[in-house]
Short mmCIF file of C-alpha atoms in Angstrom, two decimals:
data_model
loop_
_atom_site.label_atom_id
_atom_site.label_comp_id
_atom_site.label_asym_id
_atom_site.label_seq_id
_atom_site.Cartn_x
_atom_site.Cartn_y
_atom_site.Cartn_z
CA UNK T 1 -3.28 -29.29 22.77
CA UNK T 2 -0.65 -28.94 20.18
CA UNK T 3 -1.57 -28.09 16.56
CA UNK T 4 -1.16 -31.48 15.07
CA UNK T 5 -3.55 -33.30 17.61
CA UNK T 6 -6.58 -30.67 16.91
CA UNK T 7 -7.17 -32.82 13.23
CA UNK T 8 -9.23 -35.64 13.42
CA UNK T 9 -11.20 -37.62 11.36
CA UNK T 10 -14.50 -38.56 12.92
CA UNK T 11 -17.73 -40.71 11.71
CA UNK T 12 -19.98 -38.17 10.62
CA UNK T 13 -23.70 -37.90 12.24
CA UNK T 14 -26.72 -36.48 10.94
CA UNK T 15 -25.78 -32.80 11.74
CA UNK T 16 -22.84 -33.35 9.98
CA UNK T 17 -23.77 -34.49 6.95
CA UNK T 18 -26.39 -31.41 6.90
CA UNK T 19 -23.36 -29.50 6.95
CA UNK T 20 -21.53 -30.99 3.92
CA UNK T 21 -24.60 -30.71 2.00
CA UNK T 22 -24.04 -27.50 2.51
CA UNK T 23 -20.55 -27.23 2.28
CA UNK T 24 -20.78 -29.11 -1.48
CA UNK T 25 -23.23 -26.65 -2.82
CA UNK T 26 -20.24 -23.94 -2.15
CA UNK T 27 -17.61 -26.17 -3.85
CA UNK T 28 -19.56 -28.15 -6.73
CA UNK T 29 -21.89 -26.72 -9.42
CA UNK T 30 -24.50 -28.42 -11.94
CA UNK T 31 -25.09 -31.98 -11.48
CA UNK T 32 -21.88 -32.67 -9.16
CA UNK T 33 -24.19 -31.22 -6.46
CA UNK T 34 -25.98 -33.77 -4.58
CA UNK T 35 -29.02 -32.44 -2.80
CA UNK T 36 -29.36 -32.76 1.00
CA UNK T 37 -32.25 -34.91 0.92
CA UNK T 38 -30.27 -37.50 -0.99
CA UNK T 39 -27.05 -37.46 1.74
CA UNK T 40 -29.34 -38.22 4.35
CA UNK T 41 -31.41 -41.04 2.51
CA UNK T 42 -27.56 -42.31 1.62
CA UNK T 43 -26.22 -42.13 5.11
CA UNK T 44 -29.93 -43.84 7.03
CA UNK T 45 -29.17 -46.19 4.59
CA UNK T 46 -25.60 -47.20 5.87
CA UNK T 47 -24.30 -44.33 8.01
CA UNK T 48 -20.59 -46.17 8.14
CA UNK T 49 -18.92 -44.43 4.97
CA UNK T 50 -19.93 -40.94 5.71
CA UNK T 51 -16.61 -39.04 7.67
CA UNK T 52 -16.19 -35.66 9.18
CA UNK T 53 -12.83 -33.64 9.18
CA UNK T 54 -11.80 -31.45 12.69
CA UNK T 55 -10.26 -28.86 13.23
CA UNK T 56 -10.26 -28.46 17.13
CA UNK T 57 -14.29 -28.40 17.43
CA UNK T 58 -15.02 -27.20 14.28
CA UNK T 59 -15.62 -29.08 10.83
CA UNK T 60 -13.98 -28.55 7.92
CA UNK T 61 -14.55 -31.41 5.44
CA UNK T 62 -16.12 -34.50 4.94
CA UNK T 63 -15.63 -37.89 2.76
CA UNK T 64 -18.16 -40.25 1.98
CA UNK T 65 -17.94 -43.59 0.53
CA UNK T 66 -21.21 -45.78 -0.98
CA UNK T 67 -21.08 -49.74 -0.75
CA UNK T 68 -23.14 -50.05 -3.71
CA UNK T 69 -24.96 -53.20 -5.00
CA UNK T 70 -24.21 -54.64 -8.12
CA UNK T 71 -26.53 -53.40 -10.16
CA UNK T 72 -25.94 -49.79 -9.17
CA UNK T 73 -22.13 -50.12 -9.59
CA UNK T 74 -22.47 -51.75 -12.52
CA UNK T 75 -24.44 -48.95 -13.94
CA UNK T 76 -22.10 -46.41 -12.37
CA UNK T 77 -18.96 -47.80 -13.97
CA UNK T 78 -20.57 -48.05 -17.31
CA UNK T 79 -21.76 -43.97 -16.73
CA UNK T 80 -25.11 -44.17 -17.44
CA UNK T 81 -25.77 -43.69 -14.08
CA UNK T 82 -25.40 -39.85 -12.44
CA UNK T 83 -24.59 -39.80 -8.31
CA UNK T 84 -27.57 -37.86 -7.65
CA UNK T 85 -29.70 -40.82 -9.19
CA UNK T 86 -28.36 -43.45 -6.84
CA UNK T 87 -30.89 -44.57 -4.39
CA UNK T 88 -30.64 -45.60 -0.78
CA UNK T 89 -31.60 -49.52 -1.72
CA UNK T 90 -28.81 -49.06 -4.08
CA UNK T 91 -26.66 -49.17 -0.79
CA UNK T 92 -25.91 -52.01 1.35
CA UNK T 93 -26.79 -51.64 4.85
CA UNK T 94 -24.72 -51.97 7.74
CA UNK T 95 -26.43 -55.48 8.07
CA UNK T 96 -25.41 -56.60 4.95
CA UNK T 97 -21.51 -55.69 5.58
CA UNK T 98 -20.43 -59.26 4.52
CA UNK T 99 -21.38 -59.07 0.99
CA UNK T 100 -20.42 -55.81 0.45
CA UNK T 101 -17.59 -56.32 -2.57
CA UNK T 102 -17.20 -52.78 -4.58
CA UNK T 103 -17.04 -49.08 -3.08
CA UNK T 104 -17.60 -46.06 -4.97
CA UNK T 105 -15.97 -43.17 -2.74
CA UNK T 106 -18.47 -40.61 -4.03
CA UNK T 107 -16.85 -37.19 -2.33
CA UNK T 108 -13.39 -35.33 -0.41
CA UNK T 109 -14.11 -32.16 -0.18
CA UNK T 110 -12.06 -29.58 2.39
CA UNK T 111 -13.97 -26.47 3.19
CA UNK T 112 -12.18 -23.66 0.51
CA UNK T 113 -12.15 -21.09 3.25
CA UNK T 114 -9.95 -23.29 6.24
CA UNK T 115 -7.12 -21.58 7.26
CA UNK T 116 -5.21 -24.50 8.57
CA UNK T 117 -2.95 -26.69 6.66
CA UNK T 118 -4.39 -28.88 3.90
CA UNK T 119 -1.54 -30.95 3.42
CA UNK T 120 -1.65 -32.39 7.31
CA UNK T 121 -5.39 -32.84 6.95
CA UNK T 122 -4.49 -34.98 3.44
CA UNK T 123 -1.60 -36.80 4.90
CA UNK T 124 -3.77 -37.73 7.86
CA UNK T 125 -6.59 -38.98 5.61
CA UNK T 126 -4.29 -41.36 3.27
CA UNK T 127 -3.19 -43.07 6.30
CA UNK T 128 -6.46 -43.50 8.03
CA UNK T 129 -8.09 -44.32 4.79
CA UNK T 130 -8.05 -48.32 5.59
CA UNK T 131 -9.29 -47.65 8.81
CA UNK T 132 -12.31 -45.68 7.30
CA UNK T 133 -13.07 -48.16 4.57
CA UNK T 134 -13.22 -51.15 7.35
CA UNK T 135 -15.70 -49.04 9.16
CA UNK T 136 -18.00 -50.32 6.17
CA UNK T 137 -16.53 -53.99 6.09
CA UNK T 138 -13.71 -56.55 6.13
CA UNK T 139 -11.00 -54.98 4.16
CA UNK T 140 -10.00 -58.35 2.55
CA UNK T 141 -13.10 -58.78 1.16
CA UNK T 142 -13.16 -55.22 -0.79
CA UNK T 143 -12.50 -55.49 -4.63
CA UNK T 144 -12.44 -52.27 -6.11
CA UNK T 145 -12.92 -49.07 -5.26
CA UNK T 146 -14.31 -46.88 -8.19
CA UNK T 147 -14.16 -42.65 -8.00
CA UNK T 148 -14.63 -39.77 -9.97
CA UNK T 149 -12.51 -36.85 -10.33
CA UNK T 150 -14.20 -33.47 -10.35
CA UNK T 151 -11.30 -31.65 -9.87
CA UNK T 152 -7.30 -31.68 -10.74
CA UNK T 153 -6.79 -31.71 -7.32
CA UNK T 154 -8.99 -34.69 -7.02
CA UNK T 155 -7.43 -37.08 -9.49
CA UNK T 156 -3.90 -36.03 -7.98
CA UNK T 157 -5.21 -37.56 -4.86
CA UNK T 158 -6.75 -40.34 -6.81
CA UNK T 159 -3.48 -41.13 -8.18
CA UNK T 160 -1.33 -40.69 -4.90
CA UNK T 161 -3.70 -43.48 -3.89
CA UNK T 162 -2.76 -46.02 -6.39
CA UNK T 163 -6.77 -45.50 -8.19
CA UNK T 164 -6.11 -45.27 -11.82
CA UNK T 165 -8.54 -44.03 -14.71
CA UNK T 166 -10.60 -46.97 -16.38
CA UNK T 167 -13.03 -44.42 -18.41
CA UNK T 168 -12.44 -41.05 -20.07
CA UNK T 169 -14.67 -38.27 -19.11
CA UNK T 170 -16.46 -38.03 -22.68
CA UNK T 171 -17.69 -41.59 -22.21
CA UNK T 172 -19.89 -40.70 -18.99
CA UNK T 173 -22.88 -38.67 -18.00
CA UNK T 174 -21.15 -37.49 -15.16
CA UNK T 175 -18.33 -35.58 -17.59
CA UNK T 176 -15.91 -36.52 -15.64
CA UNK T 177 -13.13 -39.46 -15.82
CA UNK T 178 -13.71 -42.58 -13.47
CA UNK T 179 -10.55 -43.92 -11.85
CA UNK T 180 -10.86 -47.48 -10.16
CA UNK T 181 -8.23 -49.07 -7.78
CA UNK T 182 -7.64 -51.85 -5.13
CA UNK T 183 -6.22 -52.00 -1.40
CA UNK T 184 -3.76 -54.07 -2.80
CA UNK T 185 -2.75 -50.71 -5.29
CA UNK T 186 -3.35 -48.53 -2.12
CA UNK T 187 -0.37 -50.43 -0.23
CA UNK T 188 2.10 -50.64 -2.83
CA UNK T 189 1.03 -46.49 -3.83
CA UNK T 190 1.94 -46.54 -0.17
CA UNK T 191 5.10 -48.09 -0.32
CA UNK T 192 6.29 -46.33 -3.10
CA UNK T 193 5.52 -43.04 -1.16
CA UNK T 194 7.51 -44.10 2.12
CA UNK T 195 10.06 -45.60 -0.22
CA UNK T 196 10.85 -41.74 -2.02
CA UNK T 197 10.88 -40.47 1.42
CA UNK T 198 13.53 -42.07 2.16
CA UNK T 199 15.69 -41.56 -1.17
#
């Protein structure tokens, strides 16, 4: 197996979500860490926008996404309401995938200590990321998707993805900006990328 096949981006299962709990109290500090209790009441809830990254048989990062009702995203766009405080009924379950409407991609997170290249693991995850999101639902149905940056790294990512900031850090609980985009932004961020590539 050649190096480029041993990444993969799998749908995560309980074990694996254990994991990242684990893995995010390494990376995040204060109230960006979300206890493991609350991952697994978030992913019974609606297990479909929880990932795993792989290298060869071995994780190395995960990214979840929330299809919050909305009440909840209401309250998390206006920033009066932290990540750790949303509830599984504040979810959508896998039953419910047709009215599903907003996303809140609550984490990316690579595991600081992989040896392997970041950059492939990234590039790999921007191209599979409408694949991912229609795990949860109809991709044409899907409004906005809101996210928080915790890190510089993170809102370069944000932006790469066409998600732009619609609320300064200082106005939320959280501390931290919240950047909102659309698939419609993620394809032309998209073509715009493929278009510099080619000069």
């Amino acid at each position: 197996m050649d190096q480029e096949t041993q990444y993969r981006i799998m749908p995560a299962r309980e074990q694996d979500i254990r994991w990242a709990a684990r893995l995010a109290e390494k990376v995040y500090h204060g109230l960006d860490v979300i206890p493991e209790a609350t991952m697994m009441a978030w992913f019974h809830a609606n297990p479909h926008g929880f990932s795993t990254f792989w290298y060869g048989d071995k994780p190395f990062g995960n990214f979840d996404i929330l299809p919050l009702r909305p009440d909840a995203i209401r309250r998390f766009v206006e920033g009066t309401l932290l990540e750790r405080e949303i509830d599984p009924g504040d979810l959508f379950s896998d039953t419910e995938s047709g009215e599903i409407r907003d996303l809140h991609w609550e984490s990316i997170i690579l595991d600081p200590d992989f040896a392997g290249s970041r950059s492939r693991m990234m590039k790999m995850f921007v191209q599979a990321y409408p694949e991912i999101l229609g795990r949860l639902c109809p991709l044409n149905q899907i409004e906005k998707v809101y996210a928080i940056a915790a890190s510089k790294q993170g809102a370069g990512v944000l932006r790469r993805m066409g998600l732009s900031v619609v609320s300064e850090a200082e106005e939320r609980l959280d501390g931290h900006p919240l950047y909102c985009g659309t698939m419609d932004g993620y394809r032309a961020a998209m073509e715009r990328h493929f278009r510099s590539l080619r000069g």
